[in-house]
GROMACS .gro file of C-alpha atoms in nm:
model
  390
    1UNK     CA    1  -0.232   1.185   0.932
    2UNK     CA    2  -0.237   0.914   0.786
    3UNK     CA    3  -0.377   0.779   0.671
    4UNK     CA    4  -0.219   0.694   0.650
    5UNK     CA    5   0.078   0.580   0.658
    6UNK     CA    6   0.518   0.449   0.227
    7UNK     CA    7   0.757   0.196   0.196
    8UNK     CA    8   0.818  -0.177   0.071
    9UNK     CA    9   0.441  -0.212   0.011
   10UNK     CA   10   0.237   0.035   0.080
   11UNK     CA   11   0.013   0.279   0.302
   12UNK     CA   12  -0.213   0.329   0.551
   13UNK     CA   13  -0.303   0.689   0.668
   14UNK     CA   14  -0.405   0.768   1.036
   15UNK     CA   15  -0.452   0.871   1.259
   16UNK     CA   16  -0.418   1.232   1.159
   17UNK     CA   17  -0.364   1.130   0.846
   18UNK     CA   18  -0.066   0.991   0.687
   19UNK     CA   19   0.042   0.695   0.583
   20UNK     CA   20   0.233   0.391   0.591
   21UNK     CA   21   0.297   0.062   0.393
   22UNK     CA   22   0.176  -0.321   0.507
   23UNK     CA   23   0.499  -0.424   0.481
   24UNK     CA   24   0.555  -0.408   0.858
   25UNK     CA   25   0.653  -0.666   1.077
   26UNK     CA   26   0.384  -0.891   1.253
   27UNK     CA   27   0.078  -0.718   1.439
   28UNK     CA   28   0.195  -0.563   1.820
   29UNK     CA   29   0.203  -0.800   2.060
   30UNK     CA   30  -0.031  -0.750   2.365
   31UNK     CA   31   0.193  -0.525   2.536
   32UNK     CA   32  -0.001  -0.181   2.529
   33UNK     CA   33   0.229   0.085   2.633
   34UNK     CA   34   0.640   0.163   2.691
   35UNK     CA   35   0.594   0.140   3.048
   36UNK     CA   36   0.477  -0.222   3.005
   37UNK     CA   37   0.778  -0.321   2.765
   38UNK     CA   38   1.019  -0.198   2.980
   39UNK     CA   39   1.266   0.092   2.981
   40UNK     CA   40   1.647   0.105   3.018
   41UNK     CA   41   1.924   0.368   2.994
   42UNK     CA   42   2.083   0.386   2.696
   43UNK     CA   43   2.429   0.571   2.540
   44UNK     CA   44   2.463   0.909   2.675
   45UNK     CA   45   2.359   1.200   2.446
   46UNK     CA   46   2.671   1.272   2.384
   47UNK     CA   47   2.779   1.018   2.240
   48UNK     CA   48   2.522   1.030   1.955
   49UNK     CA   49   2.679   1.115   1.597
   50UNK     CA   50   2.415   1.393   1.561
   51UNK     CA   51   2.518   1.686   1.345
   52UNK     CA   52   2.451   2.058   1.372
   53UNK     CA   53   2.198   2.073   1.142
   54UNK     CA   54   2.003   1.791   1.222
   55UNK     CA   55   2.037   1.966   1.539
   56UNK     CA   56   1.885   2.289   1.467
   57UNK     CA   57   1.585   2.165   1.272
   58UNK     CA   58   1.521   1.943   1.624
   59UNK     CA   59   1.510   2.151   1.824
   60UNK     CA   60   1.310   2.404   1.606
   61UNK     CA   61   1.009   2.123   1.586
   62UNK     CA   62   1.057   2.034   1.958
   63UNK     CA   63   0.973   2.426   2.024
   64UNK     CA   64   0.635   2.383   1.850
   65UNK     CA   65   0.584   2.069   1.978
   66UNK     CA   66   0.596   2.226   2.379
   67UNK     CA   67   0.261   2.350   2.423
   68UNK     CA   68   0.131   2.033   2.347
   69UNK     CA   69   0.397   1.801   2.549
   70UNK     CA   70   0.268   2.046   2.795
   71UNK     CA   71  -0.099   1.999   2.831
   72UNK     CA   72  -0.137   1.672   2.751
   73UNK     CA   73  -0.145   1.320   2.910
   74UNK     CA   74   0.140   1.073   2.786
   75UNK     CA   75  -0.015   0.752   2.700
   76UNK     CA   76   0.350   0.624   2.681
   77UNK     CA   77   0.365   0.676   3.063
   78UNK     CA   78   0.717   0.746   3.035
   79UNK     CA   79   0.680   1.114   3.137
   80UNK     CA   80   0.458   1.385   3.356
   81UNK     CA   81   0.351   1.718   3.227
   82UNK     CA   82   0.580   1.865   3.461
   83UNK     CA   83   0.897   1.667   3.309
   84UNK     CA   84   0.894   1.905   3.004
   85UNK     CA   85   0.869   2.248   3.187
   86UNK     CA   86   1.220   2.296   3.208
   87UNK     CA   87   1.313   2.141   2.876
   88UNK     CA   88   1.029   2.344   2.701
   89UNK     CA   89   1.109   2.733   2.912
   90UNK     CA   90   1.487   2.650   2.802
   91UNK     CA   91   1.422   2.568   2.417
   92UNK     CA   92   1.276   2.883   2.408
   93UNK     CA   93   1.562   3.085   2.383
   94UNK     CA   94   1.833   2.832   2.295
   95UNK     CA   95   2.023   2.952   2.075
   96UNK     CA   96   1.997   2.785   1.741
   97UNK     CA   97   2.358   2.740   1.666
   98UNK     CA   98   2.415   2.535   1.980
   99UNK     CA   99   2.080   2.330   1.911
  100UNK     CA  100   2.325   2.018   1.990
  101UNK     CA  101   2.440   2.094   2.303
  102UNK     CA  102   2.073   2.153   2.473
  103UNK     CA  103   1.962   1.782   2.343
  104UNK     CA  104   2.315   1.660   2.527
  105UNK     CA  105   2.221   1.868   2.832
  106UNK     CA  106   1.862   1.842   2.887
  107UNK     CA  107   1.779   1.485   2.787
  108UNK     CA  108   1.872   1.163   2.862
  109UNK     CA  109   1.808   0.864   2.559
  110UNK     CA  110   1.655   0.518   2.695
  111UNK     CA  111   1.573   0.165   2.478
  112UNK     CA  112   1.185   0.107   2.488
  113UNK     CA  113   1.202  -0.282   2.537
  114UNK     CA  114   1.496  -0.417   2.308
  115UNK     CA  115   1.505  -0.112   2.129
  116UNK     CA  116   1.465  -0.294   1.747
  117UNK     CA  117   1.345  -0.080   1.532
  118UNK     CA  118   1.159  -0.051   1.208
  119UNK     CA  119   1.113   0.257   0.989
  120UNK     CA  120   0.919   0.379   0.700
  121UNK     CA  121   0.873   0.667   0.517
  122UNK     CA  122   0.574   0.927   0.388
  123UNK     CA  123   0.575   1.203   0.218
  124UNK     CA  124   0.347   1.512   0.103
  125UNK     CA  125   0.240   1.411  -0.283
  126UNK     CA  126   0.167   1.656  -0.548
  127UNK     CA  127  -0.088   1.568  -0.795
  128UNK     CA  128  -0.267   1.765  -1.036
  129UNK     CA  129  -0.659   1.933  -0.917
  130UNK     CA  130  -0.866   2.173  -1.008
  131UNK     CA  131  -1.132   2.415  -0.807
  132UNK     CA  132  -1.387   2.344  -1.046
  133UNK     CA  133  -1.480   2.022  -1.263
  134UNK     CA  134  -1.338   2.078  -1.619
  135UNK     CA  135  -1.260   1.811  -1.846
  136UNK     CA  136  -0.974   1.584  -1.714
  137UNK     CA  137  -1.021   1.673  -1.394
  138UNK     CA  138  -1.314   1.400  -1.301
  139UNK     CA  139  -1.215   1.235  -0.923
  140UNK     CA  140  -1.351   1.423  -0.657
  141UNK     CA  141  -1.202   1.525  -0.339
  142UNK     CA  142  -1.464   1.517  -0.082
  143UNK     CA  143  -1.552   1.727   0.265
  144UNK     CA  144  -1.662   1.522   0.572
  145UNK     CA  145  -1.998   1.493   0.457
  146UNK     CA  146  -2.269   1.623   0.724
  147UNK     CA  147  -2.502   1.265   0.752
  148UNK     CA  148  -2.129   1.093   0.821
  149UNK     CA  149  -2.186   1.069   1.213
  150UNK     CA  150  -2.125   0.778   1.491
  151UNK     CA  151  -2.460   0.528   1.629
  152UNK     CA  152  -2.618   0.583   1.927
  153UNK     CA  153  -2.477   0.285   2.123
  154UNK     CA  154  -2.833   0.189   2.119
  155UNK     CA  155  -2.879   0.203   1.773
  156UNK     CA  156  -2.580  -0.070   1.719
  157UNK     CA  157  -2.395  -0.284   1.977
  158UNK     CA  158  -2.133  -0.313   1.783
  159UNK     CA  159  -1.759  -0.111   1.896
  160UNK     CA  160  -1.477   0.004   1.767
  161UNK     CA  161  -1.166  -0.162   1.889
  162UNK     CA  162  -1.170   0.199   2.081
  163UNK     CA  163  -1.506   0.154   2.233
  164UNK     CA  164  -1.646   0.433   2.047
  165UNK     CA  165  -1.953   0.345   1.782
  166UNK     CA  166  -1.893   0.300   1.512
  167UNK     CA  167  -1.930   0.555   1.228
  168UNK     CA  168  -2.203   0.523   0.964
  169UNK     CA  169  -2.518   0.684   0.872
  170UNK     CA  170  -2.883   0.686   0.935
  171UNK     CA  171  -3.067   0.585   0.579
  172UNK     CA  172  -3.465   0.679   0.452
  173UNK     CA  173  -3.585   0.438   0.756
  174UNK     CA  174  -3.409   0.587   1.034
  175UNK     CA  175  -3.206   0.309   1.067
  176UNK     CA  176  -2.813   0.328   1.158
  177UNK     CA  177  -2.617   0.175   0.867
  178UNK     CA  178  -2.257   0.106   0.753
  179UNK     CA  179  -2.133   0.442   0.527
  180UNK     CA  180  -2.102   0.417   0.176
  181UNK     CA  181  -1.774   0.189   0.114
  182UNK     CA  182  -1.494   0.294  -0.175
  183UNK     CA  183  -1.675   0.134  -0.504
  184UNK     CA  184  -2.017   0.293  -0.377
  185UNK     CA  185  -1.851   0.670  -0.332
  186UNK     CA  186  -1.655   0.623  -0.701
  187UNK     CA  187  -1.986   0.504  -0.832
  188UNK     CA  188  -2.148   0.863  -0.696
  189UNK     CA  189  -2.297   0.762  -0.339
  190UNK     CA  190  -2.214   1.153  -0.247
  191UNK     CA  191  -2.275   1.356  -0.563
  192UNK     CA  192  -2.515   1.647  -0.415
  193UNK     CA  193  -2.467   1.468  -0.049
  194UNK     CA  194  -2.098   1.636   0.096
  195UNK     CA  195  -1.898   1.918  -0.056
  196UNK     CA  196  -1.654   1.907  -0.312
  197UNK     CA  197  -1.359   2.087  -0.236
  198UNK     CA  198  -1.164   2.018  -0.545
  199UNK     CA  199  -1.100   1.783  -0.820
  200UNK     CA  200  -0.838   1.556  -0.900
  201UNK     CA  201  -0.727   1.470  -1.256
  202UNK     CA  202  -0.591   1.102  -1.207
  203UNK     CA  203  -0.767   0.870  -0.940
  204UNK     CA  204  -0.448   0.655  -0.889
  205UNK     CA  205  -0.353   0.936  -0.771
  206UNK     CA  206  -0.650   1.045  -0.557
  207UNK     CA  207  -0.597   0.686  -0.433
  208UNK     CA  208  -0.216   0.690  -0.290
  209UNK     CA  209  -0.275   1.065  -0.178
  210UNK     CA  210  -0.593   0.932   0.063
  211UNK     CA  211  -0.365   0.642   0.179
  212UNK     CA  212  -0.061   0.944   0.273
  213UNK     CA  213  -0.395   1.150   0.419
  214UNK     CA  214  -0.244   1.496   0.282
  215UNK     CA  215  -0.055   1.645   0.003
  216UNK     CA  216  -0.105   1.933  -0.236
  217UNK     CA  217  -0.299   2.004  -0.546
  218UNK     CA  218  -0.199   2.214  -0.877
  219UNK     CA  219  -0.418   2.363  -1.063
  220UNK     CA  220  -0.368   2.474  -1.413
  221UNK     CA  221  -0.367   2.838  -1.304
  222UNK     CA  222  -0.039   2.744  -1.089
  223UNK     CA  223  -0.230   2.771  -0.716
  224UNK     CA  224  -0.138   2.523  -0.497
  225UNK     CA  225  -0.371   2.390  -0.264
  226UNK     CA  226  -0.290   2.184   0.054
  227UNK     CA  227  -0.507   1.968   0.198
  228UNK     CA  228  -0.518   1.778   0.490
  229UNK     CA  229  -0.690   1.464   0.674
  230UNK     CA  230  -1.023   1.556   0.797
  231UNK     CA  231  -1.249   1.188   0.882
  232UNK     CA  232  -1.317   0.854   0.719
  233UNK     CA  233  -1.566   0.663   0.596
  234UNK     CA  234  -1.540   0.406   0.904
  235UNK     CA  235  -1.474   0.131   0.666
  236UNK     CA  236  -1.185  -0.104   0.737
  237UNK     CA  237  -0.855  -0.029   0.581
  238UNK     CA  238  -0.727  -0.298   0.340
  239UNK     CA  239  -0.347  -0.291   0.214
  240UNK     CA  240  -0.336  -0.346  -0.154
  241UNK     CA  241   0.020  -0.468  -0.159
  242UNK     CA  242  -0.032  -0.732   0.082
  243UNK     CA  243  -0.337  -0.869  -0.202
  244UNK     CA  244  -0.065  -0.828  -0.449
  245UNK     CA  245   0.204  -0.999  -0.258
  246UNK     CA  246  -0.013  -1.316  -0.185
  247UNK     CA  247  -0.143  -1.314  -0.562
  248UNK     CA  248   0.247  -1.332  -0.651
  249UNK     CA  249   0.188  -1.023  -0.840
  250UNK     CA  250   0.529  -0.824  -0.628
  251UNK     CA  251   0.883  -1.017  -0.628
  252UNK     CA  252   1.220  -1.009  -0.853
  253UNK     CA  253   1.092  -1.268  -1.048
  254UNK     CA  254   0.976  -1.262  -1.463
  255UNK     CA  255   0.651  -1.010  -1.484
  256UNK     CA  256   0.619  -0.915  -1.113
  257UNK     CA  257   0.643  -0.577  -1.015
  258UNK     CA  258   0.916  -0.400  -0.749
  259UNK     CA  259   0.723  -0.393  -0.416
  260UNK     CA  260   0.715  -0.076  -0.368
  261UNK     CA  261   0.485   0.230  -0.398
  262UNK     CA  262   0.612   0.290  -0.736
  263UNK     CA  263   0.588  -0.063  -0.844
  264UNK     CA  264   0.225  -0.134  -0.737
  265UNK     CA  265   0.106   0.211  -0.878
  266UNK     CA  266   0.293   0.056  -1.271
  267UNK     CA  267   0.076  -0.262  -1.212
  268UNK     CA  268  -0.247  -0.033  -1.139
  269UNK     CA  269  -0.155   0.214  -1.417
  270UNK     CA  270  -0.068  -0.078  -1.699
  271UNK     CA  271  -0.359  -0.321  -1.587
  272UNK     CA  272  -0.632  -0.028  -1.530
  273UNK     CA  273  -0.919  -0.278  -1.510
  274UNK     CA  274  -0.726  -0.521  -1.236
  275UNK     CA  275  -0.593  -0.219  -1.036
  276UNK     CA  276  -0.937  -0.051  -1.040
  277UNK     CA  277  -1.119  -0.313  -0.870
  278UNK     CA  278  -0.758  -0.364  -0.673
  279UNK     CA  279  -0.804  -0.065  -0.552
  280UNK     CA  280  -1.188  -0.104  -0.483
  281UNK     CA  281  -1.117  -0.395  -0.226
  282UNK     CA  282  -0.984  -0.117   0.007
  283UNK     CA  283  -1.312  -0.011   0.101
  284UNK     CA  284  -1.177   0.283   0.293
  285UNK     CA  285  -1.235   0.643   0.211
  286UNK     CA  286  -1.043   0.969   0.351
  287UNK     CA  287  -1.184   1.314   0.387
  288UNK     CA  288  -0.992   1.588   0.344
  289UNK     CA  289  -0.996   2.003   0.447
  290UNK     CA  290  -0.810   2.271   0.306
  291UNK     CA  291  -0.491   2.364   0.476
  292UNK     CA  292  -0.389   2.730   0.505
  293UNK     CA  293  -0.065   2.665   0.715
  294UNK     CA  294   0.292   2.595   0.554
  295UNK     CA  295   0.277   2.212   0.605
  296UNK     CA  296   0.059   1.919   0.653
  297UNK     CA  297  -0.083   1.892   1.013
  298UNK     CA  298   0.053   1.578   1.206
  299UNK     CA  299  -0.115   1.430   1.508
  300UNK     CA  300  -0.016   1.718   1.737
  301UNK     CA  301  -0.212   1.988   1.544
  302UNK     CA  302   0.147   2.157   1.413
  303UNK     CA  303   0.310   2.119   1.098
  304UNK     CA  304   0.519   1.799   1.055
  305UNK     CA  305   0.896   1.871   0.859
  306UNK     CA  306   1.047   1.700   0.618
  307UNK     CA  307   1.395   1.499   0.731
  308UNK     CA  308   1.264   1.587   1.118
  309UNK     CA  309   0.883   1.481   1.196
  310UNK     CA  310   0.842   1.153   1.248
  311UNK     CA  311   0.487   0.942   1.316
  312UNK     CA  312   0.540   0.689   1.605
  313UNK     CA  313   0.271   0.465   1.854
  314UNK     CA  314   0.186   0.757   2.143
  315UNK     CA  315   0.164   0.452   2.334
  316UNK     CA  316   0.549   0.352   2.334
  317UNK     CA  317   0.654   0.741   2.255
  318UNK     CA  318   0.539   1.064   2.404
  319UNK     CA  319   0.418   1.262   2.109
  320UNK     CA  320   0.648   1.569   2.059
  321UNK     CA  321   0.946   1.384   2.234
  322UNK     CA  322   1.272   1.390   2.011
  323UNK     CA  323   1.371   0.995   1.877
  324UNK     CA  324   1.714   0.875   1.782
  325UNK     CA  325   1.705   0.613   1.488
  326UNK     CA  326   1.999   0.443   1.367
  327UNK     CA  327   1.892   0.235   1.080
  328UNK     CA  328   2.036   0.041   0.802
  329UNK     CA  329   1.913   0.283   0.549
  330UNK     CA  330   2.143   0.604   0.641
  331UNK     CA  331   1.944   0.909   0.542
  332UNK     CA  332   1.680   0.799   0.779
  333UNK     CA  333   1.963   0.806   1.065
  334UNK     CA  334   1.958   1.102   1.375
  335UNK     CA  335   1.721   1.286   1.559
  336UNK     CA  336   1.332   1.293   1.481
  337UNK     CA  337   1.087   1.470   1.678
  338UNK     CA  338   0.751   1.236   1.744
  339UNK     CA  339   0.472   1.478   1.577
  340UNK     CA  340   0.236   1.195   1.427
  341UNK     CA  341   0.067   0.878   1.455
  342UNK     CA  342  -0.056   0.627   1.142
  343UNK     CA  343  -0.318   0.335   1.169
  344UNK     CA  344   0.046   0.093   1.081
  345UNK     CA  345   0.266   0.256   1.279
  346UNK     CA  346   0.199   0.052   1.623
  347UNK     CA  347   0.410  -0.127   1.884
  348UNK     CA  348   0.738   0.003   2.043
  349UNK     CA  349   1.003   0.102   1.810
  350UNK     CA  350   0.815   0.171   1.523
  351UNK     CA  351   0.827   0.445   1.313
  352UNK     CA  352   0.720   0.660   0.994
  353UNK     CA  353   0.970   0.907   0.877
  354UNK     CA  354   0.871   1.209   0.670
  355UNK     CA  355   1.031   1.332   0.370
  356UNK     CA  356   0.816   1.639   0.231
  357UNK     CA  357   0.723   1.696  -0.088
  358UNK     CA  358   0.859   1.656  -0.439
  359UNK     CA  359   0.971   1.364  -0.652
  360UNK     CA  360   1.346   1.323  -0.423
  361UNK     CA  361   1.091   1.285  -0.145
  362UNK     CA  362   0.834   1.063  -0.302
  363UNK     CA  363   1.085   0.831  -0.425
  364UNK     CA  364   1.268   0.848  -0.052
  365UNK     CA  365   0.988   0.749   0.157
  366UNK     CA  366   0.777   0.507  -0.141
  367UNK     CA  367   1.089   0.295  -0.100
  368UNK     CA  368   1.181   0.350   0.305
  369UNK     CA  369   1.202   0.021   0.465
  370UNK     CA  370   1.473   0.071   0.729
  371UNK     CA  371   1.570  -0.145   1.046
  372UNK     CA  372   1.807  -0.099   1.287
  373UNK     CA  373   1.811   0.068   1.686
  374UNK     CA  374   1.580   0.340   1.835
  375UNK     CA  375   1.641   0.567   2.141
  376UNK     CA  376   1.323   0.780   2.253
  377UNK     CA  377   1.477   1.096   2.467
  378UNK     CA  378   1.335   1.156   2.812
  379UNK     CA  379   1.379   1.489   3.018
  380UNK     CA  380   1.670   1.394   3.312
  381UNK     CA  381   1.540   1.303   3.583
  382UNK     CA  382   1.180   1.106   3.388
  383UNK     CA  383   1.405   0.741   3.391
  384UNK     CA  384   1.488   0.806   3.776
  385UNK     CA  385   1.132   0.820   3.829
  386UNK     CA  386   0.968   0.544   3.646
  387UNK     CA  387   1.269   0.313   3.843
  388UNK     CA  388   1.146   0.449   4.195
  389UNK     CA  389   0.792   0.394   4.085
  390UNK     CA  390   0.899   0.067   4.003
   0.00000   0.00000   0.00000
């Protein structure tokens, strides 16, 4: 999810959900998929400084990520259902302690075109809700409401990039129009029109947690409530830190603020009227769902983990294939397991780590901005393939 999308700027959420800053490098080039960019053998498992640990939590998210690398079609087309049969029966009942030695024997690592990578980071946030409107608690966190629905391709000529139509709503007339935008919804376009399934006490707040597209709420009464990505408003997506950045509002220099999540949310928070309407030009709105699992839901429909999941372009990385990243910011270094996807997070070699939840991990990935090598790790035998194919 996301939305989503956290790092030298700031976020976009997607695709499930999460989120990602708009600090990244120039939009993808026209190459659409790894195939197209072209693959190469790289260093031999083996050789990869990967410890036991990082091992073990791995391989633990490869094993949830099976049934899915097994049933679905890899956009990537790097690998075949049938590549991860063997991979997926044997993870199964690897033993846990030996998690390293099953990625050395099982997998071989190969560069996706150069192989340059850049990373960022997301996180869970925790922000304070309530079940029930009560004073302080005034920013609503709203269902997909039921008139939110896609045009009749006869209604609207108009596509998505994806071909789909485009969402919106059908007003009084019966005509198919744009859905309410940001402003509109904070000015009470849906009060009485989609549920409410909680509310949040600070809208910055409400704000970065749509743009990570899940994250937990707590109530006064010490529940904790996890929501998750469920739709958007169909409006287009608008990175606030790039509008900072070209109003010379982020920098080192005197009265410009650190770009970073942290610094655009003190610019918002000590210039409420300027970061309200800031805020406002990102017309984009996320719906969420309550979450009943024991972490936010990635693009694979399992939970992503923190220091492990990481949200890549399915069409340069089989989702629920493990990545090697070897950055210049060192936590973000070792094995990953491809479990999401973000609007940002496009071309080969890029990626959006995840860091969980908590302040260590908010202030983690809000300043993740990493760049360095990638290796995406195919089953043996996948690379031999695609070269007689070729």
């Amino acid at each position: 999810m996301r939305i989503l999308p956290a790092a030298a700027l700031l976020f976009l959420l997607v695709g499930c959900g999460r989120v990602v800053p708009d600090t990244a490098p120039p939009p993808a080039p026209a190459i659409t998929s790894a195939v197209l960019a072209g693959v190469a053998s790289g260093p031999a498992a083996a050789t990869l400084d990967l410890s036991a640990d990082n091992a073990e939590r791995a391989l633990a998210s490869f094993i949830g990520s099976c049934p899915q690398l097994l049933t679905r079609e890899d956009a990537s087309g790097l690998t075949r259902q049938s590549d991860w049969q063997q991979p997926c029966e044997v993870a199964a009942r690897w033993p846990s302690a030996s998690a390293r030695s099953f990625f050395d024997s099982y997998f071989e690592p190969v560069r996706v075109g150069e192989g340059s990578a850049f990373a960022t980071g997301y996180f869970e946030p925790e922000i304070a809700g309530s079940r029930t409107r009560r004073p302080g608690y005034d920013a609503p966190l709203y269902a997909m409401p039921p008139d939110l629905e896609r045009a009749w391709p006869a209604d609207i000529p108009l596509a998505e990039p994806t071909g789909r139509p485009p969402l919106g709503r059908y007003d009084e007339s019966g005509d198919f129009v744009l859905y309410y935008e940001r402003a509109e919804i904070e000015d009470g376009a849906l009060k009485g029109r989609a549920p409410v399934i909680a509310w949040a006490a600070d809208p910055v707040e409400l704000f970065f947690l749509q743009i990570q597209g899940s994250g937990r709420l707590l109530t006064p009464e010490g529940e904790v409530i996890r929501i998750g990505y469920a739709g958007q408003n169909g409006r287009g997506y608008t990175g606030i830190g790039g509008i900072m950045r070209e109003r010379g509002l982020l920098g080192d220099g005197p009265g410009q603020y650190d770009a970073s999540m942290q610094g655009i949310m003190a610019y918002i928070r000590e210039n409420p009227a300027e970061g309200r309407e800031l805020m406002r030009l990102n017309k984009s709105w996320v719906f969420f769902r309550e979450l009943t699992g024991d972490g936010p839901l990635g693009a694979l429909g399992v939970p992503v983990r923190p220091e492990t999941s990481v949200a890549a372009d399915p069409a340069f990385v089989p989702l629920g294939a493990p990545v090697w990243l070897d950055l210049d910011r060192d936590e973000a270094d070792g094995l990953w397991i491809a479990q999401d996807t973000g609007g940002a997070i496009k071309g080969a070699n890029r990626f959006d780590t995840f860091w969980g939840a908590g302040e260590d991990a908010r202030a983690i990935a809000g300043g993740m901005s990493a760049r360095g090598q990638a290796l995406v790790l195919l089953p043996r035998g996948a690379l031999d393939r695609l070269e007689a194919d070729r």
